[in-house]
């Protein structure tokens, strides 16, 4: 059939998916999942701690493996895709990036809050010098007006990013907002800089949002096997590929292969089903960073409060990505008020 | 009483806040303000306050014969490397507020007296000034195998220097958690929050302790409270958000830093704790220098 659109997919099972398994994938898990993805046609395979390079910490949870062991395991088995790492300036550093490159990483995605692109200049410029495919990531884009996203995206492009993403970290956007923001960024960036979109499924519309993004000119979409990711998960890769087939979007990905990888390789390794339970739904509803989910569940238990109350209060306080320490403080305050 | 003279290099947020604080000092007279942008708000204010201002940089001012007793450098890590050399050659005390870390670290609440004879001292970072004292408060009671801090500051309080130096911030802060805080391993994270109205600076400090029996916990708790009071002597808006939380070997401390509102509004406690610590060192240096001269 004739395709209306052509896009490239980035798989985030081994990065965003790490949130859903509390960063406990082993090198064996990483090898198995990366092998299953390689050759399916996904352009990039992202692998890192959920919070990127340097993310292994008390604040975000310690990973099972060292960063280098984990990355090497993935890079060793991947032949046809590129392996990407995530880097959040303020958490990871250029030194961390150089170590990742030594492990075989060929691409990096540099993520900042959607109003703070200028803290990524150092990292994007260095990434380009290292010869990496370099992508800018504007997190929690639902909090920021389209005009500001365009300004911030232009900054990342000026530092050398090959592509800039609208990232719905809270899974709080619906299709009209995705269309508005993706098209604004597409119009505002130089034509040789691609636009991408990263969804979370907290309101159950990750596939629909991703398709809307493609219609507005997004050339890169993120997805993960079984939707494994923070909160209610990301766009499920196998579902998205099937929907794209029917819709006339060429993803270059073989449907049966990713169905098999999801069913046989990832599902048995999941710690919990990826479902829109009441807490993950609250993330989307209150507009809160999806990685807060398991931390909020834990704090809810520790302090005997409802995780939803914690998340709604965090949303009210406009807490941004990375502020996991606020979860305990808010849970503590709610428990004191009781 | 005669005061020692000071020059401030860098007319951004930190330099300007520093100037306002130094103008209140009984020991130091800020006489020069040196920037690179003649239209900067900092240089304009310095001129209005009667300081000699220059937009030609430190080298030009020294070439013209200016000889301050001390120079506060509030530029960038990269620029400080050049400035450090100039000041060393001119025999002028350098108080470095960038994360360049050419000289030994000074955390005002912990080792103020230790490096009075060092020609170049480094004030670490705002996050370091806010969190290293807490790690030290724990490690003076019980061994700390690992300390991790998360500093969250209002976006509006982070100027271009801070933004361009974000890796240096995490690396220098982490190192200071070890060298001055006493942790065997340190890690630092910084987050910018753009919420309006701007949030106060807040820091979370995690320490993994070698022992966590009831008696140790009580002594750690007391030590933390004492340290908070000590920091409050020069940063009155430094306070605990809640009691320390103990969980197994981990203690987690949450603090908030409200600034004095000298230059930026009170939310910029990160600015205050840095400049207040630098002024405190400058004054100790002045007292020391005058005592030696007598």
Coordinates of C-alpha atoms in Angstrom, one line a residue:
Chain A
X1 CA 0.0 0.0 0.0
X2 CA 1.0 3.6 -0.4
X3 CA 2.1 5.3 2.8
X4 CA 1.0 8.8 3.6
X5 CA 3.8 9.4 6.2
X6 CA 7.2 8.0 7.0
X7 CA 8.6 8.0 10.5
X8 CA 11.4 6.5 12.6
X9 CA 10.7 4.8 15.9
X10 CA 12.8 5.0 19.1
X11 CA 12.3 2.2 21.5
X12 CA 12.4 3.2 25.2
X13 CA 11.7 -0.2 26.8
X14 CA 15.2 -0.4 28.3
X15 CA 15.1 3.3 29.5
X16 CA 11.6 4.5 30.4
X17 CA 10.7 0.9 31.0
X18 CA 13.3 0.9 33.8
X19 CA 11.0 3.0 35.9
X20 CA 8.4 0.3 35.8
X21 CA 10.9 -2.3 37.1
X22 CA 12.5 0.1 39.6
X23 CA 15.7 0.1 37.4
X24 CA 16.2 -3.6 38.2
X25 CA 16.7 -5.1 34.7
X26 CA 19.8 -7.2 34.7
X27 CA 22.4 -7.3 31.9
X28 CA 20.7 -10.6 30.9
X29 CA 17.3 -8.9 30.6
X30 CA 19.0 -6.1 28.7
X31 CA 20.6 -8.4 26.3
X32 CA 17.4 -10.4 25.7
X33 CA 15.3 -7.3 25.1
X34 CA 17.9 -5.5 22.9
X35 CA 18.4 -8.7 20.8
X36 CA 14.7 -9.0 20.3
X37 CA 14.4 -5.4 19.2
X38 CA 17.5 -5.3 16.9
X39 CA 16.5 -6.1 13.4
X40 CA 12.9 -5.3 13.9
X41 CA 13.4 -1.9 12.2
X42 CA 13.4 0.4 15.2
X43 CA 15.9 3.2 14.5
X44 CA 17.1 3.8 18.0
X45 CA 17.2 1.6 21.1
X46 CA 17.4 3.8 24.2
X47 CA 19.0 2.2 27.2
X48 CA 19.9 3.8 30.5
X49 CA 18.6 4.2 34.1
X50 CA 15.1 5.6 33.8
X51 CA 16.5 9.0 34.9
X52 CA 19.3 8.8 32.4
X53 CA 23.1 8.7 32.8
X54 CA 24.0 9.2 36.5
X55 CA 20.4 8.5 37.5
X56 CA 21.3 5.6 39.8
X57 CA 20.8 7.2 43.2
X58 CA 18.8 7.3 46.5
X59 CA 16.6 10.0 44.9
X60 CA 15.6 7.9 41.9
X61 CA 16.5 4.4 43.0
X62 CA 19.7 2.5 42.5
X63 CA 20.0 0.4 39.4
X64 CA 20.7 -3.4 39.6
X65 CA 23.7 -3.1 37.3
X66 CA 26.4 -0.5 36.8
X67 CA 25.7 1.9 34.0
X68 CA 28.7 0.6 32.0
X69 CA 27.7 -3.1 32.4
X70 CA 24.2 -2.3 31.3
X71 CA 25.2 -0.2 28.3
X72 CA 27.8 -2.7 27.2
X73 CA 25.4 -5.6 27.3
X74 CA 23.0 -3.7 25.0
X75 CA 25.7 -2.4 22.6
X76 CA 27.2 -5.9 22.3
X77 CA 24.0 -7.4 20.8
X78 CA 22.7 -4.5 18.8
X79 CA 23.8 -4.6 15.1
X80 CA 21.3 -2.8 12.9
X81 CA 19.8 -0.1 15.2
X82 CA 21.7 2.6 17.0
X83 CA 21.9 2.5 20.8
X84 CA 21.0 5.8 22.5
X85 CA 21.5 7.0 26.1
X86 CA 19.4 9.6 27.9
X87 CA 21.1 12.5 29.7
X88 CA 19.4 15.0 32.0
X89 CA 21.7 17.9 32.7
X90 CA 21.9 18.4 36.4
X91 CA 21.9 14.7 36.9
X92 CA 24.3 13.3 34.3
X93 CA 27.4 15.1 33.0
X94 CA 29.5 15.2 29.8
X95 CA 31.9 12.9 31.6
X96 CA 29.1 10.3 32.0
X97 CA 28.4 10.7 28.3
X98 CA 32.0 10.1 27.3
X99 CA 31.9 6.9 29.4
X100 CA 28.7 5.8 27.6
X101 CA 30.3 6.5 24.2
X102 CA 33.2 4.2 25.3
X103 CA 30.6 1.5 25.9
X104 CA 29.4 1.8 22.3
X105 CA 26.5 4.3 22.5
X106 CA 26.0 6.2 19.2
X107 CA 23.2 8.6 20.0
X108 CA 22.1 10.7 23.0
X109 CA 18.9 12.4 24.0
X110 CA 19.5 15.4 26.1
X111 CA 16.4 16.2 28.3
X112 CA 15.5 19.4 30.2
X113 CA 12.3 20.7 31.6
X114 CA 10.5 22.4 28.8
X115 CA 11.4 25.9 29.9
X116 CA 15.1 25.2 30.7
X117 CA 16.7 24.3 27.3
X118 CA 19.7 26.5 27.9
X119 CA 21.2 24.1 30.5
X120 CA 21.6 21.6 27.6
X121 CA 24.0 23.7 25.5
X122 CA 27.2 22.2 27.0
X123 CA 25.9 18.6 26.6
X124 CA 24.4 19.0 23.1
X125 CA 27.5 20.7 21.8
X126 CA 29.8 18.0 23.3
X127 CA 27.6 15.2 21.9
X128 CA 28.0 16.6 18.4
X129 CA 31.7 16.8 18.9
X130 CA 31.7 13.2 19.9
X131 CA 29.9 12.4 16.6
X132 CA 26.6 11.3 18.2
X133 CA 23.2 11.5 16.7
X134 CA 21.8 14.2 19.1
X135 CA 18.2 14.8 20.2
X136 CA 16.8 17.4 22.4
X137 CA 13.9 16.5 24.8
X138 CA 11.5 19.1 26.2
X139 CA 10.0 17.4 29.2
X140 CA 6.6 18.1 30.8
X141 CA 5.6 19.9 27.6
X142 CA 2.0 20.1 28.8
X143 CA 3.0 22.8 31.3
X144 CA 4.5 25.1 28.7
X145 CA 2.7 27.2 26.0
X146 CA 3.5 26.4 22.4
X147 CA 5.2 29.7 21.8
X148 CA 7.7 29.0 24.6
X149 CA 8.2 25.4 23.4
X150 CA 9.2 26.8 20.0
X151 CA 11.7 29.2 21.6
X152 CA 13.2 26.4 23.7
X153 CA 13.3 24.0 20.8
X154 CA 15.1 26.6 18.7
X155 CA 17.7 26.9 21.4
X156 CA 18.4 23.1 21.3
X157 CA 18.5 23.2 17.5
X158 CA 21.0 26.1 17.7
X159 CA 23.3 24.0 20.0
X160 CA 23.3 21.3 17.3
X161 CA 20.3 19.0 18.0
X162 CA 19.3 16.9 15.0
X163 CA 15.8 16.6 16.4
X164 CA 13.7 18.1 19.2
X165 CA 10.9 16.3 21.0
X166 CA 7.7 17.4 22.6
X167 CA 7.7 15.2 25.6
X168 CA 4.4 14.5 27.4
X169 CA 6.1 13.2 30.6
X170 CA 2.9 13.4 32.6
X171 CA 0.7 11.8 30.0
X172 CA -1.5 14.8 30.5
X173 CA -2.0 15.9 26.9
X174 CA -5.0 15.2 24.6
X175 CA -4.9 15.1 20.9
X176 CA -5.8 18.8 20.2
X177 CA -2.9 19.9 22.5
X178 CA -0.5 17.5 20.8
X179 CA -1.5 18.9 17.4
X180 CA -1.1 22.5 18.4
X181 CA 2.3 22.0 20.0
X182 CA 3.8 19.6 17.5
X183 CA 2.7 21.8 14.5
X184 CA 4.0 25.0 16.3
X185 CA 7.4 23.3 16.8
X186 CA 7.4 22.0 13.2
X187 CA 6.8 25.5 11.9
X188 CA 9.3 27.1 14.2
X189 CA 12.3 24.8 13.7
X190 CA 14.7 24.8 10.7
X191 CA 13.4 22.3 8.2
X192 CA 16.5 20.0 8.6
X193 CA 15.7 19.6 12.4
X194 CA 13.2 16.9 13.0
X195 CA 10.3 17.0 15.5
X196 CA 9.6 14.1 17.7
X197 CA 6.9 13.1 20.2
X198 CA 7.1 11.0 23.4
X199 CA 3.8 9.9 25.1
X200 CA 2.7 8.4 28.3
X201 CA -0.6 6.5 28.4
X202 CA -2.0 7.9 31.7
X203 CA -5.1 9.2 30.0
X204 CA -5.3 6.2 27.6
X205 CA -4.5 8.1 24.5
X206 CA -0.8 7.5 23.8
X207 CA -1.4 5.8 20.4
X208 CA -3.9 8.4 19.3
X209 CA -1.6 11.3 20.5
X210 CA 1.3 9.8 18.6
X211 CA -0.7 9.4 15.4
X212 CA -1.9 13.1 15.8
X213 CA 1.8 14.1 16.2
X214 CA 2.7 12.3 12.9
X215 CA -0.1 14.1 11.1
X216 CA 1.3 17.4 12.3
X217 CA 4.8 16.6 11.0
X218 CA 6.5 14.6 13.7
X219 CA 9.1 12.4 12.1
X220 CA 10.2 10.5 15.2
X221 CA 8.0 8.7 17.7
X222 CA 8.9 6.9 21.0
X223 CA 7.3 3.6 22.0
X224 CA 8.1 0.6 24.1
X225 CA 7.4 -3.1 24.1
X226 CA 4.1 -3.7 26.1
X227 CA 4.2 0.0 26.7
X228 CA 6.7 -0.6 29.5
X229 CA 7.4 2.8 31.0
X230 CA 6.7 5.1 33.9
X231 CA 3.2 5.7 35.1
X232 CA 0.7 3.9 32.9
X233 CA 3.5 3.3 30.4
X234 CA 4.5 4.7 27.1
X235 CA 3.0 4.2 23.6
X236 CA 3.0 0.4 23.2
X237 CA 5.3 -0.3 20.3
X238 CA 3.5 -3.3 18.9
X239 CA 0.1 -1.6 19.1
X240 CA 1.4 1.6 17.5
X241 CA 3.1 -0.3 14.7
X242 CA -0.2 -2.1 13.9
X243 CA -2.2 1.1 14.1
X244 CA 0.3 2.8 11.8
X245 CA 0.1 0.0 9.2
X246 CA -3.7 0.5 9.0
X247 CA -3.4 4.3 9.0
X248 CA -0.8 4.6 6.2
X249 CA 2.2 5.5 8.3
X250 CA 5.5 3.7 7.4
X251 CA 7.4 2.9 10.5
X252 CA 9.8 0.6 8.9
X253 CA 9.2 -1.9 11.8
X254 CA 8.0 -5.5 11.3
X255 CA 4.8 -6.0 13.1
X256 CA 5.1 -9.7 14.0
X257 CA 8.6 -9.3 15.3
X258 CA 7.7 -6.6 17.8
X259 CA 4.5 -8.5 18.8
X260 CA 6.7 -11.6 19.5
X261 CA 9.3 -9.5 21.4
X262 CA 6.5 -7.9 23.5
X263 CA 4.8 -11.2 24.3
X264 CA 7.7 -13.6 24.7
X265 CA 10.5 -11.4 26.0
X266 CA 9.2 -8.4 27.8
X267 CA 5.9 -9.5 29.3
X268 CA 7.5 -12.4 31.4
X269 CA 10.0 -9.8 32.8
X270 CA 7.5 -7.3 34.0
X271 CA 7.1 -6.7 37.7
X272 CA 3.6 -5.4 37.5
X273 CA 1.1 -5.2 34.6
X274 CA 1.2 -1.8 32.8
X275 CA -2.4 -0.7 33.5
X276 CA -4.1 2.6 34.1
X277 CA -4.7 2.1 37.8
X278 CA -6.0 4.9 40.0
X279 CA -2.6 6.4 40.8
X280 CA -1.3 6.4 37.3
X281 CA -4.5 7.9 36.0
X282 CA -4.1 10.6 38.6
X283 CA -0.7 11.4 37.1
X284 CA -2.3 12.3 33.8
X285 CA -5.2 14.0 35.4
X286 CA -3.1 16.2 37.7
X287 CA -0.2 16.6 35.2
X288 CA 2.5 15.0 37.3
X289 CA 5.8 13.5 36.1
X290 CA 5.1 9.8 35.4
X291 CA 8.2 8.5 37.1
X292 CA 6.7 9.6 40.4
X293 CA 4.3 6.7 40.4
X294 CA 6.1 4.0 42.3
X295 CA 7.8 6.5 44.6
X296 CA 4.4 7.9 45.5
X297 CA 3.0 4.4 46.1
X298 CA 5.9 3.7 48.4
X299 CA 5.5 7.0 50.3
X300 CA 1.8 6.4 50.6
X301 CA 2.4 3.2 52.3
X302 CA 5.2 4.5 54.5
X303 CA 3.1 7.5 55.8
X304 CA -0.4 5.9 55.6
X305 CA -1.8 8.3 53.1
X306 CA -3.5 8.1 49.7
X307 CA -1.1 8.2 46.8
X308 CA -3.6 10.2 44.8
X309 CA -3.6 13.0 47.5
X310 CA 0.2 13.1 47.2
X311 CA 0.1 13.4 43.4
X312 CA -2.6 16.0 43.3
X313 CA -0.7 18.1 45.8
X314 CA 2.5 17.7 43.8
X315 CA 0.6 18.9 40.7
X316 CA -0.7 21.9 42.6
X317 CA 2.9 22.8 43.6
X318 CA 4.0 22.6 40.0
X319 CA 6.8 20.2 40.9
X320 CA 8.9 19.2 37.9
X321 CA 10.8 16.1 36.7
X322 CA 13.5 15.0 39.1
X323 CA 11.9 16.4 42.2
X324 CA 11.2 12.9 43.7
X325 CA 12.4 14.2 47.1
X326 CA 9.2 16.3 47.3
X327 CA 7.1 13.1 47.3
X328 CA 8.3 12.2 50.8
X329 CA 8.0 15.8 52.0
X330 CA 4.4 16.1 50.7
X331 CA 3.4 12.7 52.1
X332 CA 4.9 13.7 55.5
X333 CA 3.0 17.0 55.5
X334 CA -0.3 15.2 54.6
X335 CA 0.3 12.7 57.4
X336 CA 1.0 15.5 59.9
X337 CA -2.3 17.3 59.0
X338 CA -4.3 14.1 59.6
Chain B
X1 CA 38.5 51.6 61.7
X2 CA 40.4 50.9 58.5
X3 CA 38.8 48.3 56.3
X4 CA 40.4 46.0 53.7
X5 CA 39.4 46.8 50.2
X6 CA 37.7 44.4 47.8
X7 CA 37.0 44.2 44.1
X8 CA 34.1 42.1 42.8
X9 CA 34.6 40.6 39.3
X10 CA 31.3 39.7 37.6
X11 CA 28.3 42.0 37.7
X12 CA 25.6 39.3 37.4
X13 CA 23.2 38.1 40.1
X14 CA 25.9 36.8 42.5
X15 CA 28.3 39.8 42.1
X16 CA 25.6 42.3 42.6
X17 CA 24.1 40.6 45.7
X18 CA 27.7 40.3 47.1
X19 CA 28.2 44.0 46.6
X20 CA 25.1 44.9 48.6
X21 CA 26.2 42.6 51.5
X22 CA 29.8 43.9 51.4
X23 CA 28.5 47.5 51.7
X24 CA 27.2 46.5 55.2
X25 CA 30.5 45.0 56.3
X26 CA 32.5 46.5 59.2
X27 CA 35.7 44.9 57.9
X28 CA 35.6 45.2 54.1
X29 CA 35.1 48.1 51.7
X30 CA 33.9 47.1 48.2
X31 CA 35.7 49.6 46.0
X32 CA 35.8 48.1 42.5
X33 CA 33.1 46.3 40.5
X34 CA 34.4 44.8 37.3
X35 CA 32.2 43.3 34.6
X36 CA 32.2 42.8 30.8
X37 CA 28.8 44.3 29.9
X38 CA 28.7 48.1 30.4
X39 CA 24.9 48.1 30.3
X40 CA 24.5 45.5 33.0
X41 CA 22.2 46.3 35.9
X42 CA 25.0 45.3 38.4
X43 CA 27.5 47.8 37.0
X44 CA 24.9 50.5 37.0
X45 CA 24.1 49.9 40.6
X46 CA 27.7 49.7 41.6
X47 CA 28.3 53.1 39.9
X48 CA 25.3 54.6 41.8
X49 CA 26.7 53.2 45.0
X50 CA 30.0 55.0 44.4
X51 CA 32.2 52.1 43.4
X52 CA 34.8 52.4 40.7
X53 CA 33.3 50.4 37.8
X54 CA 34.9 48.9 34.7
X55 CA 33.6 46.9 31.9
X56 CA 37.0 45.9 30.6
X57 CA 37.7 42.9 32.8
X58 CA 40.1 42.2 35.7
X59 CA 43.3 42.3 33.7
X60 CA 42.7 45.9 32.5
X61 CA 41.9 47.1 36.0
X62 CA 45.0 45.5 37.5
X63 CA 47.1 47.0 34.6
X64 CA 45.8 50.4 35.6
X65 CA 47.3 49.9 39.0
X66 CA 44.3 48.9 41.2
X67 CA 45.5 46.8 44.1
X68 CA 42.5 45.5 46.2
X69 CA 43.3 43.4 49.3
X70 CA 40.9 40.8 48.1
X71 CA 39.0 39.9 44.9
X72 CA 35.7 38.1 44.9
X73 CA 35.3 36.3 41.6
X74 CA 31.7 35.8 40.6
X75 CA 32.2 35.1 36.9
X76 CA 32.5 31.5 35.5
X77 CA 34.7 28.6 36.1
X78 CA 36.5 29.2 32.8
X79 CA 37.1 32.9 33.5
X80 CA 38.3 32.1 37.0
X81 CA 41.2 30.0 35.7
X82 CA 42.6 33.1 34.0
X83 CA 41.7 35.4 37.0
X84 CA 43.4 33.0 39.4
X85 CA 46.7 33.4 37.6
X86 CA 46.5 37.2 37.4
X87 CA 45.7 37.4 41.1
X88 CA 48.4 35.0 42.2
X89 CA 51.0 37.0 40.2
X90 CA 49.7 40.3 41.8
X91 CA 49.7 38.7 45.3
X92 CA 46.0 39.4 45.8
X93 CA 43.8 37.2 47.9
X94 CA 41.2 35.4 45.6
X95 CA 37.8 34.3 46.9
X96 CA 36.4 32.2 44.1
X97 CA 32.6 31.9 43.9
X98 CA 32.7 29.9 40.6
X99 CA 33.0 26.1 40.6
X100 CA 36.5 26.4 39.2
X101 CA 38.0 25.1 42.4
X102 CA 41.6 26.1 42.0
X103 CA 42.0 26.6 45.7
X104 CA 40.8 24.6 48.7
X105 CA 37.1 24.5 49.5
X106 CA 35.7 26.7 52.2
X107 CA 32.3 25.9 53.7
X108 CA 31.5 28.7 56.0
X109 CA 29.8 26.6 58.7
X110 CA 32.5 23.9 58.7
X111 CA 36.0 25.1 58.0
X112 CA 36.0 28.8 57.9
X113 CA 39.3 29.2 59.8
X114 CA 41.2 26.4 58.0
X115 CA 42.4 28.2 54.9
X116 CA 43.0 31.8 56.0
X117 CA 46.6 31.6 54.7
X118 CA 45.7 30.1 51.3
X119 CA 46.0 32.8 48.5
X120 CA 42.9 31.3 46.6
X121 CA 39.9 29.8 48.3
X122 CA 36.9 28.3 46.6
X123 CA 33.4 28.7 47.9
X124 CA 32.2 25.5 46.3
X125 CA 28.6 26.1 45.1
X126 CA 25.3 27.3 46.5
X127 CA 24.2 23.7 46.9
X128 CA 27.5 22.9 48.6
X129 CA 27.2 25.8 51.1
X130 CA 23.6 24.6 51.9
X131 CA 24.2 20.9 52.1
X132 CA 27.8 20.1 53.1
X133 CA 27.2 21.4 56.7
X134 CA 24.4 18.8 57.1
X135 CA 26.6 16.0 55.9
X136 CA 29.4 17.2 58.2
X137 CA 26.8 17.3 61.1
X138 CA 26.1 13.6 60.4
X139 CA 29.7 12.5 59.8
X140 CA 31.0 14.1 63.1
X141 CA 28.7 11.6 64.9
X142 CA 28.9 8.5 62.8
X143 CA 30.7 7.4 59.6
X144 CA 28.9 8.3 56.3
X145 CA 29.6 5.8 53.5
X146 CA 27.6 7.8 51.0
X147 CA 26.0 11.2 50.8
X148 CA 23.7 12.5 48.1
X149 CA 22.1 15.9 47.8
X150 CA 19.4 17.3 45.6
X151 CA 19.3 21.0 45.2
X152 CA 16.2 22.6 43.7
X153 CA 16.3 26.2 42.8
X154 CA 13.9 28.7 41.2
X155 CA 14.7 29.0 37.5
X156 CA 14.7 32.8 37.9
X157 CA 17.5 32.6 40.4
X158 CA 19.8 30.7 38.0
X159 CA 21.7 33.2 35.8
X160 CA 23.6 32.3 32.6
X161 CA 26.8 31.5 34.5
X162 CA 25.0 28.9 36.6
X163 CA 23.3 27.5 33.5
X164 CA 26.5 27.2 31.5
X165 CA 28.3 25.6 34.5
X166 CA 25.8 22.9 35.4
X167 CA 28.3 20.0 35.2
X168 CA 30.8 21.8 37.2
X169 CA 28.1 22.4 39.8
X170 CA 27.3 18.7 40.3
X171 CA 31.0 17.7 40.2
X172 CA 32.3 20.3 42.6
X173 CA 29.4 19.8 45.0
X174 CA 29.9 16.1 45.0
X175 CA 33.6 16.4 45.7
X176 CA 32.9 18.9 48.6
X177 CA 30.5 16.4 50.2
X178 CA 33.5 14.1 50.4
X179 CA 36.3 16.5 51.2
X180 CA 34.6 18.8 53.6
X181 CA 31.4 16.9 54.4
X182 CA 33.3 13.7 55.4
X183 CA 31.3 11.3 53.3
X184 CA 33.3 8.5 51.7
X185 CA 31.4 9.0 48.4
X186 CA 29.3 11.9 47.3
X187 CA 26.8 12.6 44.6
X188 CA 25.0 15.9 43.7
X189 CA 21.9 16.6 41.6
X190 CA 20.5 20.0 40.7
X191 CA 17.1 20.8 39.4
X192 CA 15.6 24.1 38.1
X193 CA 12.0 24.7 38.8
X194 CA 10.2 27.5 36.8
X195 CA 7.1 27.7 38.9
X196 CA 5.6 31.1 39.4
X197 CA 5.7 32.6 42.0
X198 CA 9.2 31.2 42.3
X199 CA 9.9 28.6 44.9
X200 CA 12.5 29.0 47.7
X201 CA 15.7 27.1 47.4
X202 CA 15.2 23.6 48.8
X203 CA 17.7 20.9 49.4
X204 CA 17.4 17.3 50.3
X205 CA 20.4 15.6 51.9
X206 CA 20.6 11.8 52.2
X207 CA 23.3 10.2 54.2
X208 CA 24.0 6.4 54.6
X209 CA 25.4 5.9 58.1
X210 CA 27.7 3.2 59.4
X211 CA 25.4 2.7 62.4
X212 CA 21.8 3.5 63.0
X213 CA 21.0 2.4 66.6
X214 CA 18.6 4.6 68.6
X215 CA 21.4 6.4 70.4
X216 CA 23.3 7.2 67.2
X217 CA 20.1 8.5 65.6
X218 CA 19.4 10.8 68.5
X219 CA 22.9 12.2 68.4
X220 CA 22.7 12.7 64.6
X221 CA 19.4 14.5 65.1
X222 CA 20.8 16.8 67.7
X223 CA 24.0 17.5 65.6
X224 CA 21.8 18.4 62.6
X225 CA 19.8 20.9 64.7
X226 CA 23.0 22.5 66.1
X227 CA 24.3 22.8 62.6
X228 CA 21.2 24.5 61.3
X229 CA 21.5 27.1 64.1
X230 CA 25.1 27.7 63.2
X231 CA 24.2 28.4 59.6
X232 CA 21.4 30.6 60.7
X233 CA 24.0 33.0 62.3
X234 CA 24.9 34.2 58.8
X235 CA 21.9 33.0 56.7
X236 CA 18.8 33.6 59.0
X237 CA 16.4 32.1 56.4
X238 CA 18.1 28.6 56.5
X239 CA 15.7 26.1 58.1
X240 CA 14.6 22.5 58.3
X241 CA 11.4 21.7 56.4
X242 CA 10.7 18.8 58.7
X243 CA 12.4 16.6 61.2
X244 CA 15.1 14.3 59.8
X245 CA 13.6 11.0 58.7
X246 CA 15.5 7.8 59.6
X247 CA 14.9 4.6 57.6
X248 CA 17.3 1.8 58.3
X249 CA 20.9 3.3 57.8
X250 CA 19.5 6.2 55.8
X251 CA 18.8 9.7 57.2
X252 CA 17.0 12.2 54.9
X253 CA 17.1 15.9 55.8
X254 CA 15.0 18.5 54.0
X255 CA 16.0 22.2 54.2
X256 CA 14.7 25.4 52.7
X257 CA 16.8 28.6 52.3
X258 CA 15.0 31.9 52.3
X259 CA 17.3 34.8 51.2
X260 CA 17.5 38.3 52.6
X261 CA 16.2 39.8 49.4
X262 CA 19.2 42.0 48.9
X263 CA 19.4 41.9 45.1
X264 CA 17.0 39.2 43.9
X265 CA 13.9 38.5 45.9
X266 CA 13.8 36.1 48.9
X267 CA 13.3 33.0 46.8
X268 CA 16.9 33.2 45.7
X269 CA 18.3 31.7 48.9
X270 CA 20.8 29.9 46.8
X271 CA 22.4 33.3 46.0
X272 CA 22.3 34.4 49.6
X273 CA 23.9 31.4 51.1
X274 CA 26.8 31.6 48.6
X275 CA 27.4 35.4 48.9
X276 CA 26.9 35.3 52.7
X277 CA 29.5 32.5 53.0
X278 CA 31.9 34.5 50.8
X279 CA 31.5 37.6 52.9
X280 CA 32.0 35.6 56.0
X281 CA 35.3 34.3 54.7
X282 CA 36.3 37.7 53.6
X283 CA 35.7 39.1 57.0
X284 CA 37.6 36.3 58.7
X285 CA 40.4 37.0 56.3
X286 CA 40.3 40.7 57.1
X287 CA 40.4 40.0 60.9
X288 CA 43.2 37.6 60.4
X289 CA 45.2 40.0 58.2
X290 CA 44.8 42.9 60.6
X291 CA 45.7 40.8 63.6
X292 CA 48.9 39.6 61.8
X293 CA 49.8 43.1 60.9
X294 CA 49.5 44.3 64.5

